[in-house]
Short mmCIF file of C-alpha atoms and ligand atoms in Angstrom, two decimals:
data_model
loop_
_atom_site.label_atom_id
_atom_site.label_comp_id
_atom_site.label_asym_id
_atom_site.label_seq_id
_atom_site.Cartn_x
_atom_site.Cartn_y
_atom_site.Cartn_z
CA MET H 16 -56.15 -62.66 -20.48
CA SER H 17 -59.54 -61.90 -18.99
CA GLN H 18 -62.35 -61.98 -21.49
CA ARG H 19 -65.23 -59.55 -21.54
CA VAL H 20 -68.53 -61.32 -20.92
CA THR H 21 -71.26 -60.84 -23.53
CA SER H 22 -74.51 -59.82 -21.85
CA PRO H 23 -78.01 -60.57 -23.14
CA GLU H 24 -78.43 -56.79 -23.60
CA ASP H 25 -75.35 -56.73 -25.87
CA VAL H 26 -76.91 -59.49 -27.98
CA GLY H 27 -80.26 -57.68 -28.08
CA ARG H 28 -78.61 -54.48 -29.32
CA PHE H 29 -76.60 -56.46 -31.89
CA TYR H 30 -79.75 -57.96 -33.41
CA ASP H 31 -81.75 -54.74 -33.15
CA GLN H 32 -79.01 -53.16 -35.27
CA PHE H 33 -77.90 -56.01 -37.56
CA THR H 34 -80.96 -58.16 -38.28
CA ARG H 35 -81.29 -56.08 -41.46
CA PHE H 36 -77.72 -57.10 -42.42
CA PHE H 37 -78.74 -60.76 -42.32
CA GLU H 38 -81.99 -60.05 -44.18
CA ILE H 39 -80.02 -58.42 -46.99
CA THR H 40 -77.12 -60.87 -47.23
CA TRP H 41 -78.86 -64.12 -46.18
CA GLY H 42 -82.62 -64.29 -46.24
CA ASP H 43 -85.48 -64.49 -43.79
CA SER H 44 -83.81 -66.78 -41.28
CA ILE H 45 -80.64 -66.17 -39.33
CA HIS H 46 -78.91 -69.50 -39.46
CA VAL H 47 -76.46 -71.25 -41.76
CA GLY H 48 -77.42 -72.93 -45.00
CA TYR H 49 -77.23 -76.68 -45.59
CA TRP H 50 -75.65 -78.25 -48.66
CA PRO H 51 -75.81 -82.04 -49.11
CA ALA H 52 -72.37 -83.65 -49.56
CA GLY H 53 -70.84 -82.65 -52.89
CA SER H 54 -73.51 -80.06 -53.73
CA GLN H 55 -72.99 -76.33 -54.17
CA GLU H 56 -76.50 -75.72 -55.34
CA GLY H 57 -78.68 -72.77 -54.46
CA THR H 58 -78.55 -69.41 -52.76
CA ILE H 59 -78.06 -68.98 -49.02
CA ALA H 60 -81.80 -68.41 -48.61
CA GLU H 61 -82.54 -71.71 -50.40
CA ALA H 62 -79.92 -73.56 -48.36
CA GLN H 63 -81.40 -72.06 -45.18
CA VAL H 64 -84.78 -73.53 -46.07
CA ARG H 65 -83.05 -76.92 -46.59
CA PHE H 66 -81.51 -76.54 -43.14
CA THR H 67 -84.82 -75.64 -41.46
CA GLU H 68 -86.59 -78.53 -43.17
CA LEU H 69 -83.89 -80.94 -42.06
CA MET H 70 -84.24 -79.72 -38.47
CA MET H 71 -88.03 -80.04 -38.72
CA SER H 72 -87.76 -83.66 -39.84
CA LYS H 73 -85.07 -84.50 -37.24
CA LEU H 74 -87.20 -83.15 -34.40
CA GLY H 75 -90.45 -84.61 -35.75
CA VAL H 76 -92.96 -82.24 -34.15
CA ARG H 77 -96.43 -83.78 -33.96
CA ALA H 78 -99.86 -82.22 -34.35
CA GLY H 79 -101.08 -80.50 -31.20
CA GLU H 80 -97.64 -80.29 -29.59
CA HIS H 81 -96.43 -77.01 -28.11
CA LEU H 82 -92.89 -76.03 -29.20
CA LEU H 83 -90.60 -73.54 -27.47
CA ASP H 84 -88.34 -71.74 -29.94
CA VAL H 85 -85.27 -70.54 -28.02
CA GLY H 86 -83.75 -67.59 -29.87
CA CYS H 87 -86.42 -67.29 -32.55
CA GLY H 88 -84.97 -64.49 -34.71
CA THR H 89 -87.70 -62.96 -36.85
CA GLY H 90 -89.67 -66.19 -36.70
CA GLU H 91 -89.07 -67.68 -40.14
CA PRO H 92 -88.22 -71.22 -38.95
CA ALA H 93 -91.11 -71.26 -36.45
CA VAL H 94 -93.66 -69.99 -38.96
CA ARG H 95 -92.42 -72.51 -41.56
CA LEU H 96 -92.85 -75.28 -38.98
CA ALA H 97 -96.32 -74.13 -37.90
CA ARG H 98 -97.47 -73.86 -41.53
CA THR H 99 -96.82 -77.55 -42.16
CA ARG H 100 -97.46 -79.10 -38.73
CA SER H 101 -100.51 -78.12 -36.75
CA CYS H 102 -98.53 -77.35 -33.64
CA GLN H 103 -98.42 -74.38 -31.28
CA VAL H 104 -95.25 -72.27 -31.02
CA THR H 105 -93.94 -69.91 -28.37
CA GLY H 106 -90.72 -68.17 -29.35
CA VAL H 107 -88.33 -65.94 -27.43
CA THR H 108 -85.71 -63.52 -28.65
CA ILE H 109 -83.65 -61.02 -26.69
CA SER H 110 -84.13 -58.40 -29.43
CA PRO H 111 -87.31 -56.29 -29.10
CA LYS H 112 -87.26 -55.50 -32.82
CA GLN H 113 -87.05 -59.18 -33.72
CA ALA H 114 -89.97 -60.05 -31.42
CA GLU H 115 -92.07 -57.43 -33.17
CA ALA H 116 -91.04 -58.60 -36.66
CA ALA H 117 -91.67 -62.24 -35.72
CA ASN H 118 -95.20 -61.49 -34.47
CA GLN H 119 -95.86 -59.56 -37.67
CA ARG H 120 -94.67 -62.58 -39.70
CA ALA H 121 -97.01 -64.90 -37.77
CA HIS H 122 -99.86 -62.43 -38.28
CA ASP H 123 -99.16 -62.17 -42.04
CA ALA H 124 -99.19 -65.97 -42.28
CA GLY H 125 -102.56 -66.06 -40.50
CA LEU H 126 -100.99 -68.00 -37.64
CA SER H 127 -101.08 -65.56 -34.73
CA GLU H 128 -103.60 -67.77 -32.89
CA ARG H 129 -101.01 -70.50 -32.36
CA VAL H 130 -97.65 -68.81 -32.95
CA ARG H 131 -96.52 -66.15 -30.46
CA PHE H 132 -93.18 -64.47 -29.89
CA HIS H 133 -91.91 -62.61 -26.83
CA ARG H 134 -88.91 -60.54 -25.92
CA ALA H 135 -87.37 -62.63 -23.13
CA ASN H 136 -84.05 -63.95 -21.89
CA ALA H 137 -83.53 -67.64 -22.57
CA MET H 138 -81.32 -67.90 -19.46
CA ALA H 139 -84.30 -66.84 -17.29
CA LEU H 140 -87.36 -68.04 -19.18
CA PRO H 141 -90.65 -66.45 -18.05
CA PHE H 142 -92.51 -69.79 -18.23
CA PRO H 143 -93.47 -72.31 -15.52
CA ASP H 144 -91.77 -75.72 -15.28
CA ALA H 145 -92.91 -78.36 -17.77
CA SER H 146 -94.70 -75.93 -20.12
CA PHE H 147 -93.62 -77.40 -23.48
CA ASP H 148 -93.70 -80.76 -25.29
CA VAL H 149 -90.78 -80.01 -27.52
CA ALA H 150 -88.18 -77.28 -28.16
CA TRP H 151 -85.52 -76.14 -30.54
CA ALA H 152 -82.66 -73.67 -30.26
CA LEU H 153 -81.45 -72.89 -33.75
CA GLU H 154 -78.09 -71.16 -33.63
CA SER H 155 -78.81 -69.16 -30.49
CA ILE H 156 -77.11 -70.74 -27.48
CA PHE H 157 -73.62 -69.70 -28.65
CA HIS H 158 -74.62 -66.10 -27.83
CA MET H 159 -75.39 -66.91 -24.18
CA PHE H 160 -72.73 -66.30 -21.54
CA ASP H 161 -73.73 -69.33 -19.46
CA THR H 162 -74.35 -72.37 -21.64
CA GLY H 163 -75.21 -74.52 -18.62
CA LEU H 164 -77.86 -72.06 -17.46
CA ALA H 165 -79.37 -71.84 -20.97
CA LEU H 166 -79.56 -75.64 -21.12
CA SER H 167 -81.05 -76.01 -17.65
CA GLU H 168 -83.74 -73.41 -18.41
CA LEU H 169 -84.53 -75.38 -21.56
CA ARG H 170 -84.78 -78.57 -19.51
CA ARG H 171 -86.86 -76.95 -16.75
CA THR H 172 -89.53 -75.67 -19.14
CA LEU H 173 -89.85 -78.98 -21.03
CA LYS H 174 -92.26 -81.67 -19.89
CA PRO H 175 -90.74 -84.98 -18.75
CA GLY H 176 -90.10 -87.02 -21.89
CA GLY H 177 -89.91 -83.80 -23.92
CA ARG H 178 -87.51 -83.62 -26.87
CA ALA H 179 -85.25 -80.78 -27.92
CA LEU H 180 -82.99 -80.03 -30.86
CA ILE H 181 -79.97 -77.80 -30.40
CA ALA H 182 -78.17 -76.57 -33.53
CA ASP H 183 -75.07 -74.56 -32.76
CA PHE H 184 -71.58 -73.49 -33.68
CA ILE H 185 -68.90 -75.53 -31.98
CA VAL H 186 -65.15 -75.19 -31.56
CA ALA H 187 -63.28 -77.32 -34.07
CA VAL H 188 -59.82 -75.80 -33.48
CA PRO H 189 -59.39 -73.45 -30.48
CA MET H 190 -58.59 -69.77 -31.22
CA SER H 191 -55.83 -67.82 -29.51
CA PRO H 192 -57.18 -65.76 -26.57
CA GLU H 193 -56.73 -62.55 -28.62
CA ASP H 194 -58.63 -63.93 -31.61
CA GLU H 195 -61.31 -65.32 -29.35
CA GLN H 196 -61.81 -61.93 -27.73
CA PHE H 197 -62.06 -60.22 -31.12
CA HIS H 198 -64.49 -62.81 -32.45
CA ARG H 199 -66.57 -62.68 -29.27
CA GLU H 200 -66.96 -58.92 -29.45
CA MET H 201 -67.71 -58.89 -33.18
CA MET H 202 -70.28 -61.67 -33.10
CA GLN H 203 -71.48 -61.12 -29.50
CA THR H 204 -70.81 -64.71 -28.56
CA GLY H 205 -70.60 -66.42 -25.21
CA PRO H 206 -68.14 -69.22 -24.50
CA MET H 207 -68.00 -71.80 -27.27
CA HIS H 208 -67.36 -75.52 -26.84
CA SER H 209 -65.92 -78.55 -28.59
CA VAL H 210 -68.42 -81.33 -29.38
CA PRO H 211 -67.33 -83.47 -26.36
CA ASP H 212 -67.57 -80.45 -24.02
CA TYR H 213 -71.02 -79.54 -25.39
CA GLN H 214 -72.15 -83.14 -24.91
CA ARG H 215 -70.93 -83.05 -21.30
CA LEU H 216 -72.81 -79.78 -20.64
CA ILE H 217 -75.98 -81.30 -22.12
CA ARG H 218 -75.74 -84.31 -19.81
CA GLU H 219 -74.87 -82.14 -16.80
CA ALA H 220 -78.02 -80.09 -17.46
CA GLY H 221 -80.00 -83.32 -16.98
CA PHE H 222 -80.69 -84.35 -20.58
CA GLU H 223 -80.26 -87.69 -22.26
CA LEU H 224 -78.32 -87.22 -25.46
CA GLU H 225 -79.91 -89.21 -28.27
CA GLU H 226 -77.96 -88.13 -31.34
CA THR H 227 -75.12 -85.83 -32.35
CA LEU H 228 -74.73 -84.77 -35.95
CA ASP H 229 -71.64 -82.90 -37.14
CA ILE H 230 -72.73 -80.83 -40.16
CA THR H 231 -69.64 -78.64 -40.43
CA ALA H 232 -68.95 -79.68 -44.03
CA ASN H 233 -72.58 -79.06 -45.04
CA MET H 234 -72.73 -75.46 -43.84
CA MET H 235 -69.27 -74.14 -44.82
CA ARG H 236 -70.49 -72.61 -48.07
CA THR H 237 -72.54 -70.09 -46.07
CA ALA H 238 -69.43 -67.98 -45.36
CA VAL H 239 -68.33 -68.03 -49.01
CA LEU H 240 -71.73 -66.79 -50.19
CA THR H 241 -71.92 -64.20 -47.40
CA ARG H 242 -68.65 -62.69 -48.66
CA GLU H 243 -70.06 -62.59 -52.19
CA ALA H 244 -73.22 -60.91 -50.92
CA LEU H 245 -71.15 -58.14 -49.33
CA THR H 246 -70.25 -57.16 -52.90
CA SER H 247 -73.41 -58.03 -54.79
CA LYS H 248 -75.72 -56.41 -52.21
CA ARG H 249 -73.45 -53.39 -51.73
CA GLU H 250 -76.03 -50.69 -52.52
CA GLU H 251 -78.72 -52.15 -50.28
CA LEU H 252 -76.20 -52.45 -47.46
CA ARG H 253 -75.04 -48.87 -48.02
CA GLN H 254 -78.59 -47.61 -47.84
CA ALA H 255 -79.28 -49.56 -44.67
CA PHE H 256 -76.04 -48.80 -42.81
CA GLY H 257 -74.33 -45.81 -44.43
CA ASN H 258 -70.74 -45.60 -45.65
CA GLU H 259 -69.02 -45.43 -42.30
CA LEU H 260 -70.59 -48.51 -40.77
CA LEU H 261 -70.24 -50.41 -44.03
CA GLY H 262 -66.52 -49.60 -44.04
CA MET H 263 -66.22 -50.97 -40.52
CA LEU H 264 -68.16 -54.08 -41.48
CA ASP H 265 -65.85 -54.64 -44.47
CA ALA H 266 -62.80 -54.58 -42.24
CA THR H 267 -64.12 -56.62 -39.35
CA TRP H 268 -66.52 -59.07 -41.00
CA ALA H 269 -63.80 -60.54 -43.23
CA LYS H 270 -61.54 -61.16 -40.24
CA ALA H 271 -64.28 -62.54 -38.00
CA SER H 272 -65.59 -64.74 -40.80
CA ASP H 273 -62.06 -66.04 -41.55
CA LEU H 274 -61.62 -66.94 -37.89
CA GLY H 275 -65.00 -68.67 -37.90
CA GLN H 276 -64.10 -70.73 -40.95
CA LYS H 277 -60.76 -71.82 -39.55
CA HIS H 278 -61.85 -72.56 -36.01
CA GLN H 279 -65.56 -73.32 -35.88
CA GLY H 280 -67.71 -76.24 -36.84
CA TYR H 281 -71.42 -76.88 -36.49
CA ALA H 282 -73.31 -79.58 -34.67
CA VAL H 283 -76.88 -80.65 -34.05
CA PHE H 284 -77.77 -82.37 -30.77
CA LEU H 285 -81.02 -84.25 -30.23
CA VAL H 286 -81.80 -84.53 -26.54
CA ARG H 287 -84.57 -85.69 -24.24
CA LYS H 288 -85.63 -84.73 -20.73
CA PRO H 289 -85.93 -88.01 -18.77
N1 SAH M 16 -83.29 -69.19 -34.55
C1 SAH M 16 -83.42 -68.03 -35.43
C2 SAH M 16 -82.47 -66.89 -35.06
C3 SAH M 16 -81.01 -67.26 -34.84
S1 SAH M 16 -80.03 -65.80 -34.52
C4 SAH M 16 -83.24 -68.47 -36.85
O1 SAH M 16 -82.77 -69.58 -37.05
O2 SAH M 16 -83.57 -67.71 -37.76
C5 SAH M 16 -79.81 -65.92 -32.76
C6 SAH M 16 -81.05 -65.64 -31.96
O3 SAH M 16 -80.78 -65.93 -30.60
C7 SAH M 16 -81.54 -64.19 -32.01
O4 SAH M 16 -82.93 -64.17 -32.19
C8 SAH M 16 -81.21 -63.68 -30.60
O5 SAH M 16 -82.07 -62.67 -30.13
C9 SAH M 16 -81.38 -64.95 -29.80
N2 SAH M 16 -80.74 -64.89 -28.49
C10 SAH M 16 -79.43 -64.81 -28.20
N3 SAH M 16 -79.24 -64.72 -26.86
C11 SAH M 16 -80.47 -64.78 -26.29
C12 SAH M 16 -80.95 -64.77 -24.95
N4 SAH M 16 -80.13 -64.65 -23.90
N5 SAH M 16 -82.28 -64.85 -24.76
C13 SAH M 16 -83.15 -64.96 -25.80
N6 SAH M 16 -82.75 -64.98 -27.08
C14 SAH M 16 -81.43 -64.89 -27.33
#
């Protein structure tokens, strides 16, 4: 069965339309939450902050370093990072609306001097070679139709010795081709990979892999709370999307989210450009 390829434009339209959905049901960032083993504490928004802070400490950005944020959303993680570390940030998103919202967030935080966001395609970055000291891609590469190209653009724009953190959904149990097609179209994903395949792609792109962290068990609660939010945030969602679209979301989100829970995991890769 031939699969339809998700284009960057598809992803841009998806986020132009649905960023509000994530703001209502999740919080300011568009990535999973993190719950320490055995804990069910906190809202999604609180668990997202735990996730961002964990990524910040894993990557260990130092004062004066310039970070590339690949797939920056509306800039919450980048602004949080820049508030606590005196670093510079350049972020890219394929969604024009997100780029605008992210720049507004940096402005509101008084950080627009050193935190800038652009609408650009991460598979064809508009930056010269060796522009950045450090980079992260928080839950963005799974949207890109050519993982290898996304990784080699990341490598190209990093300085030699530069570090990067990639946090992404991975395939735990493969889906049937029909389910994969449905999930791909609903979530606008590119091809997804098992941990060993992802590790191979990282090495093939010319990175040294320093650490792999499987945090599937720590993020699973995100889907449970998202389902609850579809009920508890009903009126806000209705106002934002109208009855018809909300009806469609009800039908398709549950199925896509079920597939995600059964088949996907989540991993964090720490890599270095030699
Ligand atoms: N990292 C952010 C947002 C994650 S949502 C956060 O954690 O809050 C996924 C992000 O990836 C969106 O901002 C989307 O625009 C971006 N993205 C997906 N494909 C892209 C591409 N080809 N080029 C640039 N950004 C892309």
